[in-house]
Amino acid sequence: MKLITHNMLTSKCMKGVTVGYPLKIQAVDVKTTEVDFNPEFISRLIPKVDWNVLCSAAESIGYLEDLPKEVTENYENNVDFLKKAHRVLLEIDIINGELICPETGRKFPINNGIPNMLLNEDEV
Amino acid sequence: MRFLEVFFMDDTFQTFSYLPFKGTVNLNNPDTHLLYLEYYGIDSNDPPSEPYYVFFGRWITSGFRQLIRELSLKTRKFIGNTSMDPQLSLLMANQAQVKLGDLVLDPFVGSGSLLVAVAYFGGYVVGSDIDYLMLHGKSRPSRIKQKKREENESIKANMEQYSLQDKYIDVLINDFATSFWRDDIKFDSIITDPPYGIREATEKVGIHKENYSISEKHLSTHIPAKIQYEFSELYQDLLAFSAKHLRIGGRLVCWFPVFREDYSEEGLPTHECVKLVSNSEQVLSKYTSRRLLTYEKICEPNEENLNSANTIANFRNKYYKARDENRRERRVKEANIREKNRLEALQRQTKLSN
Ligand SMILES: C[S@@+](CC[C@H](N)C(=O)[O-])C[C@H]1O[C@@H](n2cnc3c(N)ncnc32)[C@H](O)[C@@H]1O
């Protein structure tokens, strides 16, 4: 699971959960893979990203690297910034671990890079 | 089709002399391709002496028909029972107008066949499905000759097979009825083949008992119970989800099964915020077909119409009824044939003994 995906997920649909965001990450295996850099895609992605959540997620698994704390103005034309964003959003892959609902502590296992967000029948 | 040499020797060529092209012709490395086509109909055994139509124009780009073979399911690493063939997948991606740098979701992703086509056109892909074994490539193999699935069969492996891994974002195991996407996330398109409950169960996680809970002891190994996910409810959810999670102008492309006799456009699911822009039929049997629907998001939903999609048609009951009738008809037919054969055999016997 990549950090862009983590950024887009909440456990709000669970019974009794009001915000459910951000999910905590417990990473066991993390892999980094090189992904082709497409500045246009990253520019279009950035408005969707909750930047603070991205920073703290990256930090919590030890991959903050030199990601700027804030979105730079005019980022569309800032290749250096886009590359750093690209790195954290797309190249870091959590292979095994858990996502944890911040309100209930419910754990969602990640196996082989695939998070399992299935709820049990008493949780919906 | 007549070939170039013929064309050059032919008088037809001379009839283009009016064109204001003055330079020398360079056939090996042309700057401009001009194409002349004669259409003789589709019956190659009996063509008319003169073509029905002739076409003449400048070549701009080639089609992508070779992709159908390149992406063939026969040579694809990971497939499932309901993998969509490449031609229809490519068509769906085109209907969605997928282009480089789009973010695209398939919420009933299965073996990810639609995402292959999406990624081919430059879309970045995300998928989800309720089936754990499928996403982990551990479900029963779909190829007749294969006893066991290979190690590392997965949607990601397919993307790697076609060198599209850069377009793969993630897949997750998720029941569409309880979506985990952040409220404000927008996709450029949603392209999907929802379950019809025909080749795969239409289910969601849930239970009909009140105040039900699972003890701590059983939790880790518990497999959630599922309840029927009503066909009409599923499409309502899909349209409402699209109204919420598409950008304005973004498209939902999906299949919708129908009972042919009863079909009318009014029976299709609707939602105030998404407009039907295209609707075509693929016939499946005498009684049933599926329609490829393309919707475009025209406005943001408000509190009121957030969940107010409508579906009228109740396809499922009809579908099963039609199928059962079909079977009964066939059985009667077969019984009649057997009876006829038996009588004929009897007659032969009597003839012989006479
Ligand atoms: C017609 S198949 C789609 C096949 C897919 N296009 C492929 O390439 O394999 C429908 C899929 O929906 C999934 N499904 C059924 N009910 C679901 C639900 N409630 N939520 C999410 N996925 C579901 C099934 O597991 C199945 O893989």
Coordinates of C-alpha atoms and ligand atoms in Angstrom, one line a residue:
Chain A
M1 CA 0.0 0.0 0.0
K2 CA 1.3 3.4 -1.1
L3 CA 1.0 6.5 1.0
I4 CA -1.3 8.1 -1.5
T5 CA -3.8 5.4 -0.8
H6 CA -3.4 5.7 2.9
N7 CA -4.1 9.4 2.4
M8 CA -7.4 8.7 0.8
L9 CA -8.8 6.2 3.3
T10 CA -10.9 6.7 6.4
S11 CA -12.8 4.3 8.7
K12 CA -15.8 6.6 8.9
C13 CA -18.2 4.0 7.5
M14 CA -17.8 1.9 10.7
K15 CA -20.5 1.9 13.2
G16 CA -19.8 4.5 15.9
V17 CA -16.9 6.2 14.1
T18 CA -17.3 9.9 13.3
V19 CA -14.1 10.9 11.6
G20 CA -11.9 7.9 11.3
Y21 CA -9.1 9.9 9.8
P22 CA -6.2 9.5 9.5
L23 CA -5.7 5.8 10.0
K24 CA -2.6 5.0 11.9
I25 CA 0.0 2.8 10.2
Q26 CA 1.9 0.0 11.8
A27 CA 4.5 -1.0 9.2
V28 CA 6.3 -4.3 9.4
D29 CA 7.8 -4.5 5.9
V30 CA 8.3 -1.4 3.7
K31 CA 9.8 -1.5 0.3
T32 CA 10.7 1.3 -2.0
T33 CA 10.5 0.9 -5.8
E34 CA 11.3 3.4 -8.5
V35 CA 8.3 4.6 -10.3
D36 CA 8.4 6.8 -13.5
F37 CA 8.1 10.4 -12.6
N38 CA 5.1 12.1 -14.2
P39 CA 5.0 15.8 -13.1
E40 CA 1.6 16.4 -14.5
F41 CA 0.0 13.5 -12.6
I42 CA 1.7 14.6 -9.4
S43 CA 0.5 18.2 -9.9
R44 CA -3.0 16.9 -10.3
L45 CA -2.7 14.7 -7.3
I46 CA -1.5 17.3 -4.8
P47 CA -4.8 19.1 -4.4
K48 CA -6.3 15.8 -3.3
V49 CA -3.7 15.1 -0.7
D50 CA -4.0 16.1 2.9
W51 CA -0.4 17.3 3.3
N52 CA -0.2 17.1 7.0
V53 CA -1.4 13.6 7.0
L54 CA 1.1 12.7 4.4
C55 CA 3.9 14.1 6.4
S56 CA 3.0 12.4 9.6
A57 CA 2.3 9.1 7.9
A58 CA 5.7 9.2 6.2
E59 CA 7.4 10.2 9.5
S60 CA 5.6 7.4 11.4
I61 CA 7.1 4.8 9.2
G62 CA 10.5 6.5 9.0
Y63 CA 10.4 7.7 5.5
L64 CA 9.9 11.4 5.8
E65 CA 13.2 12.0 4.0
D66 CA 13.4 15.6 2.9
L67 CA 9.7 16.1 2.2
P68 CA 8.8 19.8 2.7
K69 CA 6.4 20.4 5.6
E70 CA 4.1 22.4 3.4
V71 CA 2.9 22.5 -0.2
T72 CA 5.1 25.1 -2.0
E73 CA 3.4 27.8 -3.8
N74 CA 3.4 27.3 -7.6
Y75 CA 4.3 23.7 -7.1
E76 CA 3.3 22.9 -10.7
N77 CA 6.5 24.5 -11.9
N78 CA 8.7 23.3 -9.1
V79 CA 10.2 20.0 -10.3
D80 CA 12.3 19.6 -7.2
F81 CA 9.2 19.7 -5.0
L82 CA 7.1 17.5 -7.3
K83 CA 9.9 14.9 -7.3
K84 CA 9.9 14.8 -3.5
A85 CA 6.1 14.5 -3.4
H86 CA 6.3 11.8 -6.1
R87 CA 8.8 9.8 -4.0
V88 CA 6.7 9.8 -0.8
L89 CA 3.3 9.4 -2.6
L90 CA 4.2 6.6 -5.0
E91 CA 7.5 5.0 -4.3
I92 CA 7.1 3.8 -0.7
D93 CA 5.1 0.6 -0.5
I94 CA 4.0 -0.9 2.8
I95 CA 4.1 -4.6 2.1
N96 CA 3.1 -6.0 5.5
G97 CA 1.6 -4.3 8.5
E98 CA -1.6 -2.8 9.8
L99 CA -3.9 0.2 9.4
I100 CA -5.5 1.2 12.7
C101 CA -8.8 3.1 13.1
P102 CA -7.9 6.1 15.3
E103 CA -11.2 5.9 17.2
T104 CA -11.9 2.3 17.8
G105 CA -8.4 0.8 17.5
R106 CA -9.8 -1.7 15.0
K107 CA -6.9 -3.1 13.0
F108 CA -6.9 -3.7 9.2
P109 CA -4.1 -6.0 8.2
I110 CA -2.0 -5.3 5.1
N111 CA -0.6 -8.5 3.5
N112 CA 1.5 -8.6 0.4
G113 CA 0.8 -4.9 -0.1
I114 CA -3.0 -5.3 -0.1
P115 CA -4.9 -3.8 2.8
N116 CA -8.0 -5.7 4.0
M117 CA -10.7 -3.2 4.8
L118 CA -13.4 -5.9 5.2
L119 CA -15.6 -5.3 8.2
N120 CA -17.4 -7.9 10.2
E121 CA -21.2 -8.1 10.1
D122 CA -21.4 -6.5 13.6
E123 CA -19.3 -3.5 12.5
V124 CA -21.5 -2.1 9.7
Chain B
M1 CA -8.6 -4.3 -50.9
R2 CA -6.4 -3.6 -53.8
F3 CA -2.7 -3.0 -53.2
L4 CA -0.5 0.0 -53.9
E5 CA 1.2 -1.4 -57.0
V6 CA -2.1 -2.0 -58.6
F7 CA -3.3 1.4 -57.7
F8 CA -0.2 3.0 -59.3
M9 CA -0.6 1.1 -62.5
D10 CA -4.3 1.8 -62.5
D11 CA -6.0 4.8 -64.1
T12 CA -7.5 5.8 -60.8
F13 CA -4.2 7.2 -59.8
Q14 CA -4.3 9.6 -62.7
T15 CA -7.6 11.0 -61.6
F16 CA -5.9 12.6 -58.6
S17 CA -3.8 14.7 -60.9
Y18 CA -5.9 17.8 -59.9
L19 CA -4.3 17.7 -56.4
P20 CA -1.9 20.6 -55.9
F21 CA 1.0 18.4 -54.7
K22 CA 4.0 19.4 -56.6
G23 CA 7.0 17.7 -55.0
T24 CA 8.5 14.3 -55.8
V25 CA 6.8 11.3 -54.3
N26 CA 8.9 9.5 -51.7
L27 CA 7.3 6.2 -50.9
N28 CA 9.9 4.9 -48.5
N29 CA 9.9 7.9 -46.2
P30 CA 6.8 10.0 -46.8
D31 CA 6.0 13.2 -45.0
T32 CA 2.4 12.8 -45.7
H33 CA 0.4 9.6 -46.2
L34 CA -2.6 9.8 -48.4
L35 CA -5.0 6.9 -48.4
Y36 CA -7.5 5.9 -51.0
L37 CA -10.0 3.2 -50.1
E38 CA -12.6 1.4 -52.2
Y39 CA -15.4 -0.3 -50.4
Y40 CA -17.0 -3.3 -52.1
G41 CA -19.3 -4.4 -49.3
I42 CA -18.6 -7.3 -46.9
D43 CA -19.3 -10.3 -49.1
S44 CA -15.8 -11.1 -50.4
N45 CA -17.1 -14.0 -52.6
D46 CA -19.4 -11.8 -54.7
P47 CA -18.1 -8.2 -54.9
P48 CA -19.9 -5.7 -57.2
S49 CA -17.9 -4.6 -60.3
E50 CA -17.8 -1.0 -59.0
P51 CA -17.2 -0.1 -55.3
Y52 CA -20.1 1.1 -53.2
Y53 CA -18.0 3.9 -51.8
V54 CA -14.5 5.4 -52.2
F55 CA -12.7 7.2 -49.5
F56 CA -9.8 9.5 -49.8
G57 CA -7.9 11.3 -47.0
R58 CA -4.8 12.0 -45.1
W59 CA -3.6 9.5 -42.6
I60 CA -3.6 11.0 -39.1
T61 CA -3.1 8.1 -36.8
S62 CA -3.5 4.3 -36.8
G63 CA -6.1 2.3 -34.8
F64 CA -5.1 0.2 -31.9
R65 CA -6.6 -3.1 -33.0
Q66 CA -3.3 -4.9 -32.5
L67 CA -3.8 -4.3 -28.7
I68 CA -6.6 -6.8 -28.7
R69 CA -4.1 -9.5 -29.4
E70 CA -1.3 -7.9 -27.4
L71 CA -3.5 -7.9 -24.2
S72 CA -5.1 -11.2 -24.9
L73 CA -6.4 -13.1 -21.9
K74 CA -4.8 -16.3 -23.3
T75 CA -1.4 -15.0 -22.5
R76 CA -2.2 -13.0 -19.5
K77 CA -0.6 -14.1 -16.2
F78 CA -3.5 -13.6 -13.9
I79 CA -7.2 -14.0 -15.0
G80 CA -10.4 -14.8 -13.3
N81 CA -13.7 -16.3 -14.4
T82 CA -15.2 -12.9 -15.1
S83 CA -12.2 -11.2 -16.7
M84 CA -13.4 -8.9 -19.4
D85 CA -11.9 -9.5 -22.9
P86 CA -9.4 -6.9 -24.0
Q87 CA -11.6 -5.5 -26.8
L88 CA -14.5 -4.6 -24.5
S89 CA -12.1 -3.4 -21.8
L90 CA -10.4 -1.1 -24.3
L91 CA -13.7 0.1 -25.5
M92 CA -14.8 0.9 -21.9
A93 CA -11.6 2.9 -21.3
N94 CA -12.3 4.8 -24.5
Q95 CA -15.8 5.5 -23.4
A96 CA -14.4 6.9 -20.1
Q97 CA -12.1 9.1 -22.2
V98 CA -9.1 8.0 -20.1
K99 CA -6.0 10.0 -20.7
L100 CA -2.5 10.3 -19.4
G101 CA -2.4 11.2 -15.7
D102 CA -6.0 10.4 -14.8
L103 CA -6.9 8.7 -11.5
V104 CA -9.3 5.9 -12.2
L105 CA -11.2 3.5 -9.9
D106 CA -12.7 0.1 -10.5
P107 CA -14.7 -0.7 -7.3
F108 CA -15.5 -4.3 -8.5
V109 CA -12.0 -5.0 -9.7
G110 CA -11.9 -8.8 -9.7
S111 CA -8.8 -9.8 -11.7
G112 CA -8.3 -6.2 -12.9
S113 CA -8.9 -6.7 -16.6
L114 CA -10.5 -3.2 -17.0
L115 CA -7.6 -1.6 -15.3
V116 CA -5.1 -3.0 -17.8
A117 CA -6.9 -1.1 -20.6
V118 CA -7.1 2.0 -18.4
A119 CA -3.4 1.9 -17.6
Y120 CA -2.6 1.4 -21.3
F121 CA -4.2 4.7 -22.0
G122 CA -2.2 6.4 -19.3
G123 CA -4.6 6.2 -16.3
Y124 CA -3.3 5.6 -12.8
V125 CA -5.4 2.8 -11.4
V126 CA -7.0 1.9 -8.1
G127 CA -9.2 -1.1 -7.5
S128 CA -11.2 -2.7 -4.8
D129 CA -13.1 -6.0 -4.4
I130 CA -14.8 -8.0 -1.7
D131 CA -13.0 -11.2 -2.7
Y132 CA -9.8 -11.7 -0.6
L133 CA -8.7 -14.8 -2.4
M134 CA -9.1 -13.2 -5.8
L135 CA -7.0 -10.1 -5.0
H136 CA -4.3 -12.3 -3.5
G137 CA -4.4 -14.6 -6.6
K138 CA -5.4 -17.6 -4.5
S139 CA -8.9 -18.3 -5.8
R140 CA -9.4 -21.5 -7.9
P141 CA -7.6 -21.2 -11.2
S142 CA -9.6 -20.2 -14.2
R143 CA -7.7 -22.0 -16.9
I144 CA -9.0 -25.5 -17.5
K145 CA -5.5 -27.0 -17.7
Q146 CA -4.2 -25.3 -14.6
K147 CA -4.4 -27.2 -11.3
K148 CA -3.0 -24.6 -9.0
R149 CA -2.4 -20.9 -9.4
E150 CA 1.2 -19.8 -9.8
E151 CA 3.0 -18.0 -7.2
N152 CA 2.6 -14.2 -7.6
E153 CA -0.5 -14.2 -9.7
S154 CA -2.0 -10.7 -9.1
I155 CA -3.2 -7.6 -10.7
K156 CA 0.2 -6.0 -10.1
A157 CA 1.9 -8.9 -11.9
N158 CA -0.4 -8.3 -14.9
M159 CA 0.7 -4.6 -14.9
E160 CA 4.3 -5.7 -14.9
Q161 CA 3.7 -8.2 -17.7
Y162 CA 2.6 -5.2 -19.9
S163 CA 5.2 -2.8 -18.5
L164 CA 2.4 -0.7 -16.9
Q165 CA 3.6 -1.0 -13.3
D166 CA 4.2 2.7 -13.1
K167 CA 0.4 3.2 -13.5
Y168 CA -0.5 0.8 -10.7
I169 CA -1.4 2.5 -7.4
D170 CA -3.2 -0.1 -5.2
V171 CA -5.9 -2.5 -4.8
L172 CA -7.8 -3.2 -1.6
I173 CA -10.2 -5.6 -0.2
N174 CA -13.3 -3.7 0.5
D175 CA -17.1 -4.2 0.4
F176 CA -18.5 -1.5 -2.0
A177 CA -21.5 -1.0 0.4
T178 CA -19.1 0.2 3.1
S179 CA -16.7 2.4 1.2
F180 CA -13.5 3.6 2.9
W181 CA -12.7 6.4 0.5
R182 CA -12.4 9.9 2.1
D183 CA -15.5 11.9 1.3
D184 CA -13.8 14.5 -0.8
I185 CA -11.7 12.2 -3.0
K186 CA -12.4 12.7 -6.7
F187 CA -11.6 10.2 -9.5
D188 CA -11.4 11.2 -13.2
S189 CA -13.4 8.1 -14.1
I190 CA -15.0 5.0 -12.6
I191 CA -15.0 2.0 -14.8
T192 CA -16.5 -1.2 -13.7
D193 CA -18.4 -4.4 -14.3
P194 CA -20.5 -5.0 -11.2
P195 CA -21.6 -8.4 -10.2
Y196 CA -25.0 -9.5 -11.6
G197 CA -25.3 -12.4 -9.3
I198 CA -25.0 -14.7 -12.3
R199 CA -21.4 -15.9 -12.5
E200 CA -20.5 -14.6 -9.1
A201 CA -22.5 -13.9 -6.0
T202 CA -23.9 -10.4 -5.3
E203 CA -23.2 -10.1 -1.7
K204 CA -22.2 -7.6 0.9
V205 CA -21.1 -7.9 4.5
G206 CA -24.0 -7.8 6.9
I207 CA -26.4 -9.7 9.0
H208 CA -30.1 -9.6 9.6
K209 CA -29.9 -10.2 13.4
E210 CA -30.2 -7.1 15.7
N211 CA -27.5 -6.3 18.3
Y212 CA -25.2 -9.0 17.1
S213 CA -21.6 -9.1 18.1
I214 CA -18.6 -11.4 17.8
S215 CA -16.6 -12.5 20.8
E216 CA -13.0 -11.5 21.1
K217 CA -12.0 -15.1 21.0
H218 CA -13.4 -15.7 17.5
L219 CA -12.5 -12.4 16.0
S220 CA -9.2 -13.1 14.3
T221 CA -10.4 -16.1 12.4
H222 CA -13.9 -14.9 11.8
I223 CA -15.2 -14.8 8.2
P224 CA -17.9 -12.1 7.9
A225 CA -21.4 -13.3 7.1
K226 CA -22.9 -11.9 3.9
I227 CA -26.3 -10.9 3.0
Q228 CA -27.9 -10.5 -0.5
Y229 CA -26.9 -7.2 -2.1
E230 CA -30.0 -6.4 -4.1
F231 CA -29.3 -5.7 -7.7
S232 CA -31.1 -2.4 -7.7
E233 CA -29.5 -1.3 -4.5
L234 CA -26.1 -2.0 -5.9
Y235 CA -26.7 0.2 -8.9
Q236 CA -28.2 3.0 -6.8
D237 CA -25.0 2.8 -4.6
L238 CA -22.9 2.9 -7.7
L239 CA -24.6 6.0 -9.2
A240 CA -24.6 7.8 -5.8
F241 CA -21.0 6.9 -5.3
S242 CA -20.1 8.2 -8.8
A243 CA -22.1 11.4 -8.1
K244 CA -20.0 11.9 -5.0
H245 CA -16.6 10.7 -6.2
L246 CA -16.3 11.8 -9.8
R247 CA -14.9 15.2 -10.8
I248 CA -17.4 17.3 -12.8
G249 CA -17.2 16.0 -16.4
G250 CA -15.7 12.7 -15.2
R251 CA -17.4 9.5 -16.4
L252 CA -18.8 6.3 -15.0
V253 CA -18.7 3.4 -17.5
C254 CA -20.4 0.2 -16.4
W255 CA -22.4 -2.7 -17.7
F256 CA -26.1 -3.2 -16.9
P257 CA -27.9 -6.5 -17.5
V258 CA -31.4 -6.4 -18.9
F259 CA -34.2 -8.7 -19.8
R260 CA -34.6 -7.8 -23.5
E261 CA -38.3 -7.9 -23.9
D262 CA -38.9 -5.5 -21.0
Y263 CA -36.1 -3.1 -21.7
S264 CA -36.8 0.5 -21.9
E265 CA -34.5 3.4 -21.2
E266 CA -36.7 4.6 -18.4
G267 CA -35.7 1.4 -16.5
L268 CA -32.1 2.4 -16.3
P269 CA -30.7 3.7 -13.1
T270 CA -30.7 7.5 -12.8
H271 CA -29.2 10.2 -10.6
E272 CA -29.7 13.9 -10.8
C273 CA -25.9 14.6 -10.8
V274 CA -24.9 12.1 -13.5
K275 CA -26.2 12.2 -17.1
L276 CA -26.5 9.2 -19.4
V277 CA -24.4 10.1 -22.4
S278 CA -24.2 6.7 -24.2
N279 CA -26.0 3.4 -24.1
S280 CA -25.3 0.4 -26.3
E281 CA -26.4 -3.2 -26.2
Q282 CA -24.5 -6.4 -26.3
V283 CA -26.8 -9.4 -26.8
L284 CA -26.1 -12.3 -24.6
S285 CA -29.0 -14.7 -25.4
K286 CA -32.4 -14.6 -26.9
Y287 CA -33.8 -13.2 -23.7
T288 CA -31.0 -11.3 -22.1
S289 CA -28.4 -8.7 -22.9
R290 CA -26.2 -6.2 -21.2
R291 CA -25.9 -2.6 -21.9
L292 CA -22.8 -0.6 -21.8
L293 CA -23.7 2.6 -20.0
T294 CA -21.7 5.8 -19.9
Y295 CA -22.7 8.6 -17.5
E296 CA -21.1 12.0 -17.1
K297 CA -21.1 13.9 -13.9
I298 CA -22.8 17.3 -14.4
C299 CA -23.1 18.7 -10.9
E300 CA -22.1 18.2 -7.3
P301 CA -24.7 16.4 -5.1
N302 CA -26.3 18.2 -2.2
E303 CA -27.5 16.6 1.0
E304 CA -30.8 15.7 -0.5
N305 CA -29.8 13.9 -3.6
L306 CA -26.6 12.3 -2.3
N307 CA -28.2 8.9 -2.0
S308 CA -31.2 9.3 -4.3
A309 CA -30.4 7.2 -7.3
N310 CA -33.3 5.2 -8.9
T311 CA -33.6 1.8 -10.5
I312 CA -36.8 0.4 -11.5
A313 CA -36.0 -2.8 -13.4
N314 CA -35.8 -5.9 -11.4
F315 CA -33.7 -7.9 -13.8
R316 CA -32.7 -10.8 -11.6
N317 CA -36.0 -12.5 -11.1
K318 CA -36.8 -12.1 -14.7
Y319 CA -33.4 -13.4 -15.7
Y320 CA -33.7 -16.5 -13.7
K321 CA -37.2 -17.1 -14.9
A322 CA -36.1 -16.7 -18.5
R323 CA -33.3 -19.1 -17.9
D324 CA -35.5 -21.7 -16.3
E325 CA -38.0 -21.4 -19.1
N326 CA -35.2 -21.9 -21.6
R327 CA -34.1 -25.0 -19.8
R328 CA -37.6 -26.4 -19.7
E329 CA -38.1 -25.7 -23.4
R330 CA -34.8 -27.4 -24.2
R331 CA -35.7 -30.4 -22.0
V332 CA -39.0 -30.8 -23.9
K333 CA -37.3 -30.5 -27.2
E334 CA -34.7 -33.0 -26.2
A335 CA -37.4 -35.4 -25.0
N336 CA -39.2 -35.0 -28.3
I337 CA -36.1 -35.8 -30.2
R338 CA -35.5 -38.9 -28.1
E339 CA -39.0 -40.0 -28.6
K340 CA -38.7 -39.5 -32.4
N341 CA -35.4 -41.5 -32.5
R342 CA -37.0 -44.3 -30.5
L343 CA -39.9 -44.5 -32.8
E344 CA -37.7 -44.5 -35.9
A345 CA -35.5 -47.2 -34.3
L346 CA -38.7 -49.3 -33.7
Q347 CA -39.8 -48.8 -37.2
R348 CA -36.4 -50.0 -38.5
Q349 CA -36.6 -53.0 -36.3
T350 CA -40.1 -53.9 -37.6
K351 CA -38.8 -53.4 -41.1
L352 CA -35.9 -55.7 -40.5
S353 CA -37.9 -58.4 -38.9
N354 CA -40.4 -58.3 -41.8
Ligands
LIG1 C1 -18.3 -9.2 -12.9 S1 -17.0 -9.3 -11.7 C2 -15.8 -8.1 -12.2 C3 -14.7 -8.8 -13.0 C4 -13.5 -7.9 -13.3 N1 -13.9 -6.9 -14.3 C5 -12.3 -8.7 -13.7 O1 -11.6 -8.3 -14.5 O2 -12.2 -9.9 -13.2 C6 -17.6 -8.6 -10.2 C7 -16.7 -8.5 -9.0 O3 -17.4 -7.9 -8.0 C8 -17.0 -8.4 -6.8 N2 -18.0 -8.1 -5.7 C9 -19.2 -8.7 -5.5 N3 -19.9 -8.1 -4.5 C10 -19.1 -7.1 -4.1 C11 -19.2 -6.1 -3.1 N4 -20.3 -6.1 -2.3 N5 -18.2 -5.2 -2.9 C12 -17.1 -5.2 -3.7 N6 -16.9 -6.2 -4.7 C13 -17.9 -7.1 -4.9 C14 -16.8 -9.9 -7.1 O4 -15.9 -10.5 -6.1 C15 -16.3 -9.9 -8.5 O5 -14.9 -10.0 -8.5

